[in-house]
XYZ file of C-alpha atoms in Angstrom:
770
model
C 66.857 51.156 1.146
C 68.128 48.435 3.565
C 65.884 47.355 6.340
C 67.854 47.547 9.529
C 66.184 44.645 11.480
C 66.165 41.923 8.427
C 68.974 43.553 6.299
C 66.517 43.303 3.164
C 66.638 45.416 0.556
C 63.656 47.468 0.080
C 62.105 50.026 -2.668
C 59.027 51.403 -3.199
C 57.293 53.627 -6.019
C 53.875 55.277 -5.818
C 51.939 56.262 -8.679
C 48.510 57.620 -8.466
C 46.332 57.783 -11.551
C 42.795 59.264 -11.446
C 40.112 59.758 -14.187
C 37.389 61.933 -13.487
C 35.779 61.371 -17.073
C 32.841 60.077 -15.243
C 31.922 62.186 -12.473
C 29.077 60.544 -11.265
C 28.779 59.934 -7.430
C 27.176 57.988 -5.412
C 24.393 60.056 -3.470
C 23.537 59.393 0.163
C 19.835 57.920 0.379
C 17.795 60.095 1.966
C 15.938 58.432 5.194
C 13.361 60.920 5.180
C 12.455 59.767 1.655
C 12.054 56.307 3.028
C 13.779 54.753 -0.186
C 14.076 51.093 -0.178
C 15.914 49.292 -2.818
C 13.926 46.490 -4.710
C 14.208 42.895 -3.467
C 17.348 41.201 -5.239
C 17.396 37.654 -6.336
C 19.476 35.495 -3.755
C 22.313 34.489 -6.068
C 25.414 32.708 -4.694
C 28.189 34.711 -5.696
C 31.978 33.537 -6.402
C 34.569 34.278 -3.735
C 37.291 36.546 -4.461
C 40.426 34.362 -3.849
C 43.822 36.056 -2.577
C 46.647 34.412 -1.153
C 47.043 34.285 2.753
C 49.684 37.118 2.545
C 47.505 39.007 0.310
C 44.689 39.033 2.572
C 47.350 40.090 5.348
C 48.226 43.073 3.358
C 44.494 43.781 3.035
C 43.868 43.526 6.679
C 46.820 45.738 7.545
C 45.444 48.596 4.982
C 41.966 48.276 6.648
C 43.209 48.536 10.052
C 45.071 51.653 8.720
C 41.882 53.299 7.247
C 40.003 52.570 10.474
C 42.360 54.778 12.406
C 44.829 56.552 10.372
C 46.236 58.309 13.417
C 46.924 55.083 15.304
C 48.813 53.753 12.522
C 51.129 56.779 12.023
C 51.957 56.231 15.715
C 52.462 52.539 15.446
C 55.379 53.446 12.817
C 56.764 56.386 14.495
C 55.532 59.271 12.015
C 52.751 61.737 12.021
C 49.962 61.416 9.597
C 50.763 64.018 7.369
C 54.566 63.701 7.281
C 56.192 64.948 4.276
C 52.769 66.191 3.098
C 51.101 69.685 3.383
C 49.099 69.959 6.619
C 45.512 68.557 6.331
C 46.434 66.444 3.199
C 45.238 63.437 5.234
C 42.552 63.649 8.001
C 42.310 61.260 10.810
C 38.971 60.484 9.993
C 38.321 56.953 9.551
C 38.063 55.746 6.077
C 35.786 53.030 4.662
C 37.239 49.587 4.582
C 38.313 48.353 1.284
C 36.614 45.133 -0.306
C 38.611 42.615 -2.561
C 37.858 42.515 -6.014
C 38.722 39.805 -8.241
C 39.504 42.108 -11.122
C 41.802 44.219 -9.300
C 43.037 41.228 -7.842
C 43.908 39.808 -11.101
C 45.496 42.815 -12.457
C 47.662 43.243 -9.127
C 48.828 39.517 -9.353
C 49.563 40.054 -13.121
C 51.722 42.954 -12.805
C 53.825 41.520 -9.785
C 54.236 38.434 -11.800
C 55.285 40.622 -14.942
C 57.785 42.470 -13.198
C 59.315 39.331 -11.511
C 59.614 37.683 -15.036
C 60.826 40.668 -17.065
C 63.046 42.094 -13.958
C 61.530 45.585 -13.975
C 60.154 47.658 -11.397
C 57.719 50.599 -12.371
C 53.988 51.230 -12.677
C 54.293 51.590 -16.505
C 55.648 47.877 -17.837
C 58.108 47.839 -20.748
C 55.307 47.270 -23.096
C 53.773 50.780 -21.939
C 50.551 49.287 -20.172
C 49.757 51.703 -17.253
C 48.144 50.802 -14.171
C 44.609 52.112 -15.588
C 45.161 50.027 -18.602
C 45.793 47.117 -16.585
C 42.511 47.446 -14.324
C 40.599 48.216 -17.878
C 42.109 45.243 -19.337
C 40.998 43.033 -16.350
C 37.408 44.150 -16.955
C 37.213 46.692 -13.991
C 35.077 49.571 -14.890
C 36.687 52.257 -12.814
C 36.101 55.788 -11.857
C 39.171 56.100 -9.622
C 42.168 53.945 -10.064
C 45.347 53.973 -7.849
C 48.460 51.907 -7.412
C 51.439 51.211 -5.001
C 54.169 48.911 -5.559
C 57.220 47.632 -3.621
C 59.660 45.053 -3.004
C 61.434 43.536 -0.364
C 64.805 41.913 -1.604
C 65.813 38.825 0.693
C 68.718 36.178 0.482
C 68.001 32.770 1.245
C 64.360 31.702 2.033
C 61.602 33.713 1.563
C 59.912 34.874 4.791
C 56.448 35.743 3.280
C 54.865 36.897 6.435
C 57.873 39.233 7.468
C 58.221 40.434 3.747
C 54.562 41.167 3.537
C 54.360 43.198 6.840
C 57.469 45.147 6.001
C 56.088 45.991 2.492
C 52.969 47.603 4.172
C 55.174 49.585 6.620
C 57.271 50.691 4.119
C 54.474 52.004 1.780
C 52.943 53.613 4.863
C 55.899 55.498 5.709
C 55.997 56.976 2.292
C 53.596 59.983 2.025
C 52.731 59.334 -1.739
C 51.898 55.686 -0.818
C 50.296 56.549 2.574
C 48.104 59.115 0.461
C 47.105 56.177 -1.889
C 46.259 53.653 1.186
C 43.989 56.383 3.000
C 42.373 57.746 0.029
C 38.720 58.300 0.868
C 37.316 57.642 -2.499
C 38.622 54.250 -2.696
C 36.229 51.256 -1.998
C 37.968 48.451 -3.527
C 41.134 46.789 -3.814
C 43.528 43.974 -5.388
C 46.766 42.779 -3.737
C 49.371 40.775 -5.683
C 52.245 39.405 -4.165
C 55.109 37.383 -6.065
C 58.505 35.958 -4.615
C 61.607 35.031 -6.805
C 64.654 35.941 -8.601
C 64.693 39.546 -9.140
C 67.875 41.124 -10.941
C 67.019 44.611 -9.770
C 67.511 43.558 -6.171
C 70.903 41.794 -6.777
C 69.142 38.295 -5.664
C 65.690 37.453 -4.623
C 62.455 39.863 -3.858
C 59.138 39.761 -2.853
C 57.163 42.377 -5.008
C 54.026 43.761 -4.095
C 50.971 45.424 -5.787
C 48.331 47.462 -4.676
C 45.772 48.503 -6.761
C 42.970 50.814 -5.318
C 39.667 51.523 -7.199
C 36.287 52.890 -7.153
C 33.184 52.262 -9.327
C 29.169 53.246 -9.147
C 28.357 50.497 -6.780
C 26.086 50.230 -3.856
C 28.179 49.881 -0.570
C 30.039 46.535 0.445
C 29.716 44.552 3.396
C 33.525 43.352 3.516
C 35.638 41.428 6.026
C 37.746 38.111 6.849
C 36.621 34.933 8.465
C 39.692 33.572 10.345
C 40.366 31.545 13.530
C 42.811 33.833 15.809
C 44.633 30.829 16.933
C 47.506 32.740 18.663
C 45.323 35.490 20.365
C 46.607 38.374 18.452
C 43.125 39.888 17.782
C 44.319 40.013 14.237
C 44.547 38.113 10.879
C 47.573 36.129 10.632
C 48.797 33.983 7.631
C 47.536 30.355 7.930
C 44.395 31.535 10.161
C 42.008 31.748 7.433
C 38.702 29.792 7.103
C 38.642 28.495 3.696
C 35.227 28.017 2.302
C 31.698 28.249 3.586
C 29.442 31.233 2.841
C 28.503 34.726 3.926
C 25.062 35.682 3.874
C 23.615 39.279 4.697
C 19.949 38.927 5.466
C 18.165 42.586 5.222
C 15.877 42.888 8.045
C 13.116 45.034 6.484
C 12.199 42.227 3.972
C 14.194 39.132 4.137
C 16.087 39.543 1.051
C 19.286 37.808 1.095
C 22.814 38.393 -0.614
C 25.306 35.468 -0.439
C 28.971 34.835 -1.446
C 31.396 32.149 -0.884
C 33.943 32.777 1.679
C 37.292 33.029 -0.375
C 40.215 31.065 0.113
C 42.187 33.548 2.380
C 38.982 34.044 4.442
C 37.867 37.316 2.788
C 34.487 38.100 1.375
C 32.760 41.086 -0.112
C 28.993 41.590 -0.603
C 27.642 44.468 -2.813
C 24.256 45.219 -0.739
C 21.641 48.015 -0.894
C 21.700 50.366 2.068
C 19.934 48.930 5.069
C 19.947 46.959 8.303
C 21.435 43.521 8.155
C 22.092 40.418 9.961
C 25.336 38.918 8.375
C 25.877 35.362 8.914
C 29.105 33.388 8.355
C 28.549 29.487 7.716
C 31.448 27.302 7.601
C 33.118 23.913 8.951
C 35.933 23.929 11.829
C 37.659 20.773 12.666
C 34.484 18.890 11.334
C 31.885 20.909 13.108
C 29.420 23.291 11.444
C 29.786 26.628 12.576
C 27.433 29.720 12.335
C 28.410 33.057 13.428
C 26.111 36.263 12.978
C 26.541 40.092 13.455
C 24.161 42.784 12.804
C 25.199 45.796 10.896
C 23.588 48.849 9.298
C 24.931 50.006 5.912
C 24.466 53.714 4.717
C 26.920 55.130 1.856
C 30.208 53.322 3.017
C 31.469 50.084 2.921
C 31.005 48.392 6.519
C 33.670 45.725 7.692
C 32.543 42.523 9.666
C 35.102 40.345 10.795
C 34.244 36.671 12.271
C 36.817 35.010 14.431
C 36.144 31.182 14.379
C 37.516 30.780 17.821
C 34.778 32.753 19.394
C 32.145 30.371 17.883
C 29.878 28.792 20.723
C 30.043 25.119 20.440
C 27.447 22.556 21.728
C 27.528 18.866 22.273
C 24.620 16.950 21.147
C 23.201 13.599 22.032
C 20.719 11.603 20.460
C 18.287 8.952 22.205
C 15.347 6.602 21.730
C 13.273 4.191 23.861
C 14.628 1.211 21.589
C 17.007 0.670 18.850
C 14.596 -1.748 17.225
C 11.758 -0.805 14.818
C 9.618 -2.818 12.370
C 8.546 -1.494 8.667
C 4.672 -1.619 9.847
C 2.695 -1.779 12.864
C 3.052 0.157 16.254
C 6.845 -0.051 16.101
C 6.973 1.546 12.758
C 7.187 4.925 14.257
C 9.508 5.978 17.260
C 9.924 9.320 19.070
C 13.500 10.446 19.160
C 15.317 13.044 21.353
C 17.831 15.190 20.469
C 19.721 17.150 23.563
C 22.152 19.714 23.746
C 24.760 20.180 26.523
C 26.550 23.520 26.921
C 25.088 27.030 25.909
C 21.359 26.988 25.481
C 21.323 30.636 24.123
C 19.584 30.917 20.916
C 17.482 28.708 19.075
C 19.198 25.786 17.251
C 18.354 24.040 14.367
C 19.296 20.546 14.162
C 19.478 19.084 10.913
C 18.545 15.451 10.608
C 19.375 12.730 8.336
C 18.928 8.783 7.600
C 21.735 7.122 6.165
C 19.251 4.962 4.249
C 15.934 6.607 3.260
C 14.629 3.229 1.892
C 14.461 2.076 5.550
C 14.286 5.376 7.989
C 12.508 8.552 7.212
C 13.383 11.366 9.253
C 12.446 15.335 9.289
C 14.848 17.298 7.639
C 15.035 19.413 10.969
C 13.776 20.201 13.999
C 14.096 23.556 15.770
C 15.312 23.542 19.785
C 13.815 26.910 20.892
C 15.963 29.461 23.001
C 16.884 28.182 26.312
C 15.482 24.454 25.764
C 18.026 21.665 26.110
C 15.895 19.063 24.092
C 13.577 18.552 21.463
C 11.535 15.622 20.064
C 10.985 14.361 16.516
C 9.535 11.123 14.939
C 11.486 8.636 12.924
C 9.101 6.415 10.816
C 10.154 3.226 9.207
C 9.775 2.953 5.560
C 7.619 0.000 4.226
C 9.581 -0.723 1.258
C 7.528 -3.714 -0.303
C 10.340 -5.954 -0.769
C 11.593 -8.735 1.199
C 15.033 -7.876 2.329
C 15.540 -9.123 6.063
C 16.398 -7.017 9.001
C 18.262 -3.669 7.998
C 20.289 -1.441 10.011
C 20.132 2.523 9.379
C 21.460 5.321 11.046
C 19.704 8.396 12.255
C 22.006 11.435 12.221
C 21.662 14.755 13.931
C 23.817 17.701 13.234
C 23.944 21.394 14.016
C 25.904 24.349 13.598
C 28.701 24.438 16.135
C 28.032 20.951 17.152
C 29.539 17.267 16.020
C 27.294 15.448 14.428
C 25.883 12.286 16.287
C 24.140 9.236 15.213
C 22.090 6.340 16.493
C 22.081 2.909 15.039
C 18.526 1.446 14.213
C 17.664 -1.972 13.213
C 14.428 -2.174 11.117
C 12.860 -5.550 11.046
C 11.202 -6.631 7.786
C 7.532 -7.019 7.775
C 6.998 -7.121 4.127
C 4.526 -10.171 3.449
C 2.067 -11.130 1.302
C -1.592 -10.388 2.177
C -4.760 -12.052 1.211
C -7.205 -9.795 -0.901
C -9.838 -10.998 1.698
C -8.862 -11.755 5.587
C -12.188 -12.939 6.742
C -14.290 -15.121 4.097
C -17.153 -17.630 4.328
C -16.496 -20.444 1.703
C -19.284 -22.512 0.755
C -17.048 -24.882 -1.488
C -15.465 -27.752 -0.427
C -12.047 -26.751 -2.334
C -11.984 -22.760 -2.051
C -9.346 -20.784 -3.806
C -7.258 -18.128 -1.744
C -5.777 -14.766 -3.610
C -3.357 -12.580 -2.401
C -1.427 -9.609 -3.309
C 2.025 -10.384 -4.564
C 5.408 -8.894 -3.585
C 7.885 -7.624 -6.390
C 10.961 -9.792 -5.398
C 9.145 -13.102 -4.238
C 10.018 -16.158 -6.252
C 7.376 -18.342 -4.605
C 5.077 -18.646 -1.942
C 4.095 -21.195 0.978
C 0.840 -21.441 2.428
C -0.103 -23.198 5.678
C -3.568 -24.185 6.570
C -4.373 -24.961 10.131
C -7.827 -25.911 11.407
C -8.550 -24.405 14.934
C -11.963 -26.090 15.171
C -10.781 -29.220 16.439
C -6.916 -27.802 17.446
C -5.174 -29.769 14.615
C -1.693 -28.601 14.070
C -1.590 -28.574 10.498
C -4.267 -29.430 8.171
C -2.446 -28.751 4.878
C 0.736 -27.228 3.627
C 2.342 -26.427 0.175
C 5.406 -24.692 -0.838
C 6.758 -23.552 -4.112
C 3.363 -21.880 -5.294
C 4.621 -19.576 -8.123
C 1.146 -17.663 -8.545
C -0.681 -15.352 -6.386
C -3.562 -17.721 -6.037
C -3.993 -21.176 -4.687
C -6.980 -23.709 -4.916
C -7.182 -26.385 -2.067
C -6.422 -29.864 -3.827
C -8.514 -31.543 -0.991
C -11.832 -31.124 0.431
C -11.892 -28.362 3.208
C -14.187 -30.002 6.108
C -16.989 -27.875 7.848
C -14.900 -25.806 10.630
C -12.650 -22.747 11.092
C -9.335 -22.549 9.631
C -6.454 -20.125 9.815
C -4.579 -19.530 6.694
C -0.953 -18.236 6.693
C 0.988 -17.134 3.821
C 4.633 -16.263 3.274
C 6.997 -15.421 0.504
C 10.466 -16.773 -0.531
C 12.889 -14.968 -2.619
C 15.284 -16.682 -5.168
C 17.852 -16.196 -2.752
C 15.757 -18.182 -0.368
C 15.126 -15.314 1.962
C 11.832 -15.722 3.979
C 9.264 -12.979 4.667
C 7.597 -12.979 7.883
C 4.149 -14.873 7.792
C 1.476 -12.549 6.707
C -1.716 -11.340 8.285
C -3.935 -14.309 9.210
C -6.700 -15.186 6.939
C -9.865 -16.674 8.677
C -11.551 -19.082 6.600
C -15.085 -20.310 7.800
C -15.650 -23.457 5.753
C -19.100 -23.754 5.536
C -19.629 -26.212 2.668
C -23.281 -26.700 1.192
C -24.711 -29.799 0.800
C -26.788 -30.870 -1.948
C -30.100 -32.742 -1.656
C -30.151 -35.820 -4.372
C -32.840 -36.381 -6.858
C -34.357 -32.901 -6.846
C -37.540 -33.183 -9.058
C -38.359 -36.602 -8.648
C -41.439 -38.050 -7.783
C -42.211 -40.713 -5.062
C -44.992 -42.854 -5.340
C -45.618 -43.556 -1.649
C -45.797 -41.471 1.321
C -42.642 -43.385 3.034
C -39.505 -42.896 1.166
C -35.771 -41.873 1.894
C -34.066 -38.192 1.416
C -30.820 -38.229 0.723
C -28.043 -35.533 0.297
C -24.357 -35.404 -0.060
C -22.205 -36.056 3.218
C -19.707 -33.300 4.027
C -16.428 -33.806 5.848
C -16.499 -32.506 9.508
C -20.363 -32.719 9.896
C -21.604 -34.135 12.968
C -25.256 -33.953 12.026
C -27.667 -32.376 9.456
C -30.678 -30.125 9.876
C -33.260 -30.594 7.378
C -36.597 -28.838 6.640
C -39.383 -29.919 4.424
C -42.023 -27.398 3.449
C -45.207 -28.697 1.642
C -46.073 -26.380 -1.090
C -49.434 -27.955 -1.767
C -50.962 -26.729 1.661
C -48.214 -23.956 2.202
C -46.968 -25.507 5.081
C -43.670 -24.259 6.473
C -41.832 -26.666 8.422
C -43.921 -29.522 7.520
C -40.888 -31.621 8.950
C -37.946 -30.338 10.693
C -35.361 -32.436 12.182
C -32.226 -30.758 13.385
C -30.267 -33.807 14.612
C -30.075 -36.325 11.730
C -26.980 -38.186 12.244
C -26.276 -39.338 8.674
C -26.925 -37.899 5.188
C -30.135 -39.611 4.687
C -33.550 -39.603 6.632
C -36.565 -41.986 6.146
C -39.818 -40.216 5.945
C -43.288 -41.566 6.191
C -46.908 -40.639 5.949
C -46.336 -37.837 3.616
C -49.594 -36.879 1.754
C -49.533 -36.161 -1.634
C -48.456 -32.957 -2.849
C -45.203 -30.864 -3.694
C -42.558 -30.428 -1.004
C -39.411 -28.118 -0.706
C -36.341 -29.660 1.097
C -33.700 -28.219 2.408
C -30.613 -29.328 4.684
C -27.729 -27.743 6.190
C -24.588 -29.013 7.633
C -24.018 -28.801 11.505
C -20.932 -29.285 13.856
C -20.669 -27.904 17.394
C -20.958 -24.276 17.508
C -21.468 -24.052 13.798
C -23.771 -24.459 10.602
C -23.473 -24.210 7.234
C -25.754 -22.414 5.031
C -28.912 -24.239 3.676
C -28.399 -26.263 0.531
C -30.007 -25.428 -2.754
C -34.026 -26.077 -2.290
C -34.734 -29.518 -3.770
C -38.453 -30.027 -5.222
C -39.878 -33.601 -4.391
C -43.643 -34.724 -5.381
C -45.449 -37.547 -3.637
C -48.216 -38.818 -6.030
C -49.635 -41.981 -4.677
C -51.891 -44.323 -6.966
C -55.454 -45.159 -5.150
C -55.739 -48.747 -4.380
C -58.515 -50.881 -3.220
C -60.835 -49.787 -6.363
C -63.500 -51.928 -6.561
C -67.320 -52.185 -7.704
C -70.075 -53.062 -5.379
C -73.713 -53.718 -5.907
C -76.739 -54.802 -3.620
C -77.538 -57.318 -6.166
C -77.823 -57.731 -10.166
C -80.647 -55.464 -10.313
C -78.987 -52.612 -8.223
C -76.914 -49.538 -8.936
C -73.451 -50.299 -8.734
C -71.196 -48.297 -6.434
C -67.372 -47.821 -7.204
C -65.005 -47.429 -3.943
C -61.578 -47.227 -3.329
C -59.143 -46.697 -0.220
C -58.257 -43.042 0.844
C -55.293 -41.444 -0.406
C -53.269 -39.344 2.244
C -53.636 -35.962 1.344
C -56.728 -36.321 -1.396
C -59.206 -33.888 -1.211
C -61.141 -35.283 -3.830
C -60.978 -37.855 -6.714
C -61.170 -38.221 -10.418
C -63.016 -41.247 -11.276
C -63.311 -42.524 -15.072
C -65.471 -45.535 -16.282
C -64.723 -46.879 -19.612
C -67.354 -49.193 -21.326
C -65.464 -52.224 -22.641
C -68.358 -53.897 -24.304
C -69.057 -50.693 -26.366
C -65.857 -49.245 -26.691
C -67.021 -45.983 -25.381
C -64.524 -44.354 -22.933
C -65.267 -42.188 -19.917
C -68.884 -43.320 -19.812
C -68.473 -41.834 -16.602
C -65.854 -39.038 -15.607
C -66.184 -37.122 -12.363
C -63.195 -35.068 -11.204
C -65.160 -33.869 -8.021
C -65.550 -37.173 -6.312
C -65.623 -36.335 -2.522
C -64.918 -39.129 -0.295
C -63.904 -42.605 -1.430
C -67.263 -43.969 -3.178
C -69.303 -43.191 -6.192
C -72.774 -44.599 -7.259
C -73.110 -45.237 -10.816
C -76.779 -45.563 -11.688
C -76.374 -44.730 -15.499
C -74.401 -47.793 -16.181
C -76.221 -50.379 -18.437
C -75.188 -54.063 -18.440
C -71.769 -54.655 -19.795
C -68.229 -55.042 -19.210
C -66.145 -51.816 -17.803
C -62.889 -50.599 -16.671
C -62.706 -48.069 -13.887
C -59.389 -45.968 -13.157
C -59.347 -43.531 -10.033
C -56.856 -40.536 -9.358
C -56.383 -38.499 -6.229
C -56.605 -34.808 -6.267
C -54.821 -32.513 -3.715
C -55.636 -29.419 -2.084
C -53.687 -27.318 -4.970
C -55.978 -28.949 -7.566
C -52.899 -31.051 -8.858
C -54.225 -34.494 -9.972
C -51.923 -37.384 -9.193
C -51.084 -40.914 -10.441
C -54.081 -43.238 -11.847
C -54.720 -46.352 -10.079
C -54.101 -49.619 -11.589
C -57.435 -50.230 -14.088
C -60.165 -52.006 -12.410
C -62.398 -54.379 -14.689
C -65.768 -55.230 -13.526
C -68.907 -56.728 -15.220
C -72.559 -54.976 -14.661
C -75.568 -57.532 -14.956
C -74.009 -59.519 -17.689
C -71.905 -62.721 -17.922
C -68.219 -62.504 -17.057
C -65.506 -63.567 -19.326
C -63.233 -66.440 -18.272
C -59.898 -66.897 -19.368
C -57.678 -70.005 -18.768
C -53.844 -70.074 -18.359
C -51.663 -73.260 -18.221
C -49.572 -73.397 -15.076
C -46.358 -75.306 -14.514
C -48.031 -77.265 -12.222
C -49.339 -80.535 -14.066
C -53.267 -80.839 -13.908
C -53.527 -77.357 -12.259
C -54.392 -74.669 -14.746
C -55.481 -70.998 -13.290
C -58.758 -69.598 -14.319
C -59.625 -66.020 -14.163
C -62.869 -63.907 -14.545
C -63.806 -60.530 -14.049
C -65.634 -59.485 -10.991
C -69.498 -58.862 -11.442
C -70.980 -56.056 -9.600
C -73.401 -57.520 -7.007
C -72.116 -61.149 -7.031
C -71.474 -62.801 -3.721
C -70.464 -65.987 -5.110
C -69.542 -67.714 -8.328
C -70.034 -71.107 -9.935
C -67.226 -72.718 -12.117
C -68.283 -76.062 -13.853
C -65.902 -78.391 -15.149
C -67.217 -80.799 -18.258
C -66.018 -83.295 -20.533
C -65.859 -82.899 -24.224
C -69.712 -83.844 -24.668
C -70.435 -80.670 -22.151
C -71.376 -83.219 -19.344
C -70.500 -81.502 -16.150
C -67.674 -83.302 -14.115
C -66.956 -81.050 -11.554
C -69.281 -78.002 -10.203
C -67.473 -75.516 -7.472
C -70.671 -73.256 -6.447
C -69.263 -71.144 -3.805
C -66.122 -69.422 -5.353
C -65.358 -65.863 -4.235
C -62.787 -63.588 -5.755
C -62.055 -63.764 -9.315
C -59.666 -66.445 -9.687
C -59.335 -70.374 -8.935
C -56.868 -72.737 -9.388
C -57.232 -76.692 -8.711
C -55.800 -77.871 -5.431
C -55.799 -81.610 -6.885
C -54.745 -82.158 -10.296
C -57.395 -82.589 -13.032
C -57.311 -85.970 -14.684
C -55.881 -86.101 -18.167
C -58.043 -85.470 -21.133
C -60.312 -82.785 -22.924
C -61.858 -80.574 -20.823
C -64.743 -77.741 -21.021
C -65.318 -74.781 -18.202
C -67.628 -72.093 -17.697
C -68.705 -69.683 -14.888
C -71.650 -67.790 -13.808
C -72.335 -65.450 -10.783
C -75.036 -65.298 -8.261
C -76.131 -62.261 -6.291
C -77.245 -62.320 -2.512
C -80.985 -63.179 -3.829
C -79.901 -66.060 -5.723
C -80.145 -64.271 -9.028
C -77.490 -65.720 -11.644
C -76.061 -64.150 -14.679
C -75.714 -65.691 -18.152
C -73.124 -68.515 -18.355
C -69.879 -67.189 -19.307
C -68.236 -68.181 -22.573
C -66.953 -71.866 -22.645
C -63.298 -72.343 -22.390
C -61.893 -75.609 -23.984
C -58.657 -77.187 -22.674
C -56.687 -80.581 -22.705
C -54.484 -81.904 -20.008
C -51.988 -84.472 -20.610
């Protein structure tokens, strides 16, 4: 046959092969029974891949099956031409879905006919249409096949040839019967062109393989862009790639398949109501289109024309384009706005091109009728020193061109002190901080704010995470700043300020010492920055707090006086305008004063001797001890409860004695003993001689005699003849004012009381002067 318009040679051959070995029929589910298929796992099925011309023939076939009478009218024939009346009904037939196994078998047969130059349903090897379907893995109940070829000269016009092949097959009664076979559910279309001997030149060979299996119904169709406004699929209009998803309304179960290379798809689903969505990208814009269908027993066709997709324009805004890793500027509210259709809710997908700098929600929903929605962007505190970075916040949505906004993120990663506000009592404190992983060293800055000094101390190149001041930190308040430096010399910001309140403690010197006088000096360590000191002395002996308090000592020492005997606690703190250190460690001081002025008196040599001494500040009683030097007996008197400064000693017998006095304070603590005081009672006093450097002027000494009012010292010659008599000496020493003459001398002494009574003459002292 020769086509009258193109002059192409055309030939077709129909063969119908049906097997009723498997007579199971898919039953119509009963609505009354309320049967619902179980939820199926969502799986992304592989696409069935057809060439555009093969998809075109599939679309032509499905158009014919949707309205058989209209297709026959279009081609100028009756529906049952060359067939018994009623063979084909005008009732719409279910659409056919592409099947990869049938597709593979169809392509293989067209290729085989081209390669081996034959035109038949059974190939030279004896393989039939049913055999080919089985070999391709198709488990069929019904199988049918149409084949045709269109001969041509020159270059192939695949669009024209494909359409001619369909028209030719539909005009043929047997092929028309296969095309409109109500049992058919799936199809494969194989088209190959090339040199073909039976045509006498070139030919386009078409194989159509119709099949049926025991399956659920199929949602099928094509996704294309009707760029020529033909309201029909044409070669080159396929949307290639994307997904088709059917979501069951009753339970949300989803069934998904990839859109094929020719735009076709087929989803096998249980009966039910579905929302079918095609998601794909066109001209760089994500597109989503949906349609609702109800599936019962037969296949349902849902096509999507990409040119009908509603597109919107997105804009992305924020108050500023600068953020920081931390602080109030670490979060910012962004607004995404759509222009165009506001119909339907819009899911805006969000993204950060650098998630180490900016974090955004995965998506935000813009409700139906709303033109904008806000979301929060958060800067990421990455914990490393990397300087100011730039990141993009991106917004995209189905039907919209993706937009972005460039944001700078200032690096705030800085070393942080472990404690930000401390009081130090040491002059050279140690500062510690939390390190940064990529820091090579640190720089510390110490600023004294008390005196408004610019910089008190600065040190760079610190390689550890602690630093001890190499110089004394004076009393005052300081800001300590710290920053890190990388090996590439990238500086971190200065970290949070550490406030240091330097309140170094002083130390009282000589803690534990004993002072032998009530007047002495208290000293303590000088502290840098001090303007004065505050000293408190508590008298432990009398439990007197604040026995002495001086809050304005200008130097690091204080002279105190009139301190009674006893023990004291001393504390000192350092002062400066508006600040004070803590108190020093308490120092213990003891004031232990020796009694002075110890003397023994009597009314006369026959009277009772009385011991007297000067009062000791703070003494509540005294301890008096008298030893008999004549007999060698110690403590002939020991009285530890002498109240007052005198003690009568009636029990003493004539002789030579030594007396010692100790003061006792109110805490019953005995203090230092007085210097020993010698005295004589009712007896001669021993005379001693001591040469001096003064020629002729020796020093004579004797022990005080109790009751004596004067002493008589006699100087005699070697024959004991008195030469000089001194009768009114007082005290217990004598040194001649005029040198004695050279020669041999003798001397003795005796005491007289107020009644003129004299003691026995003392020992005679012999001496020679030259």
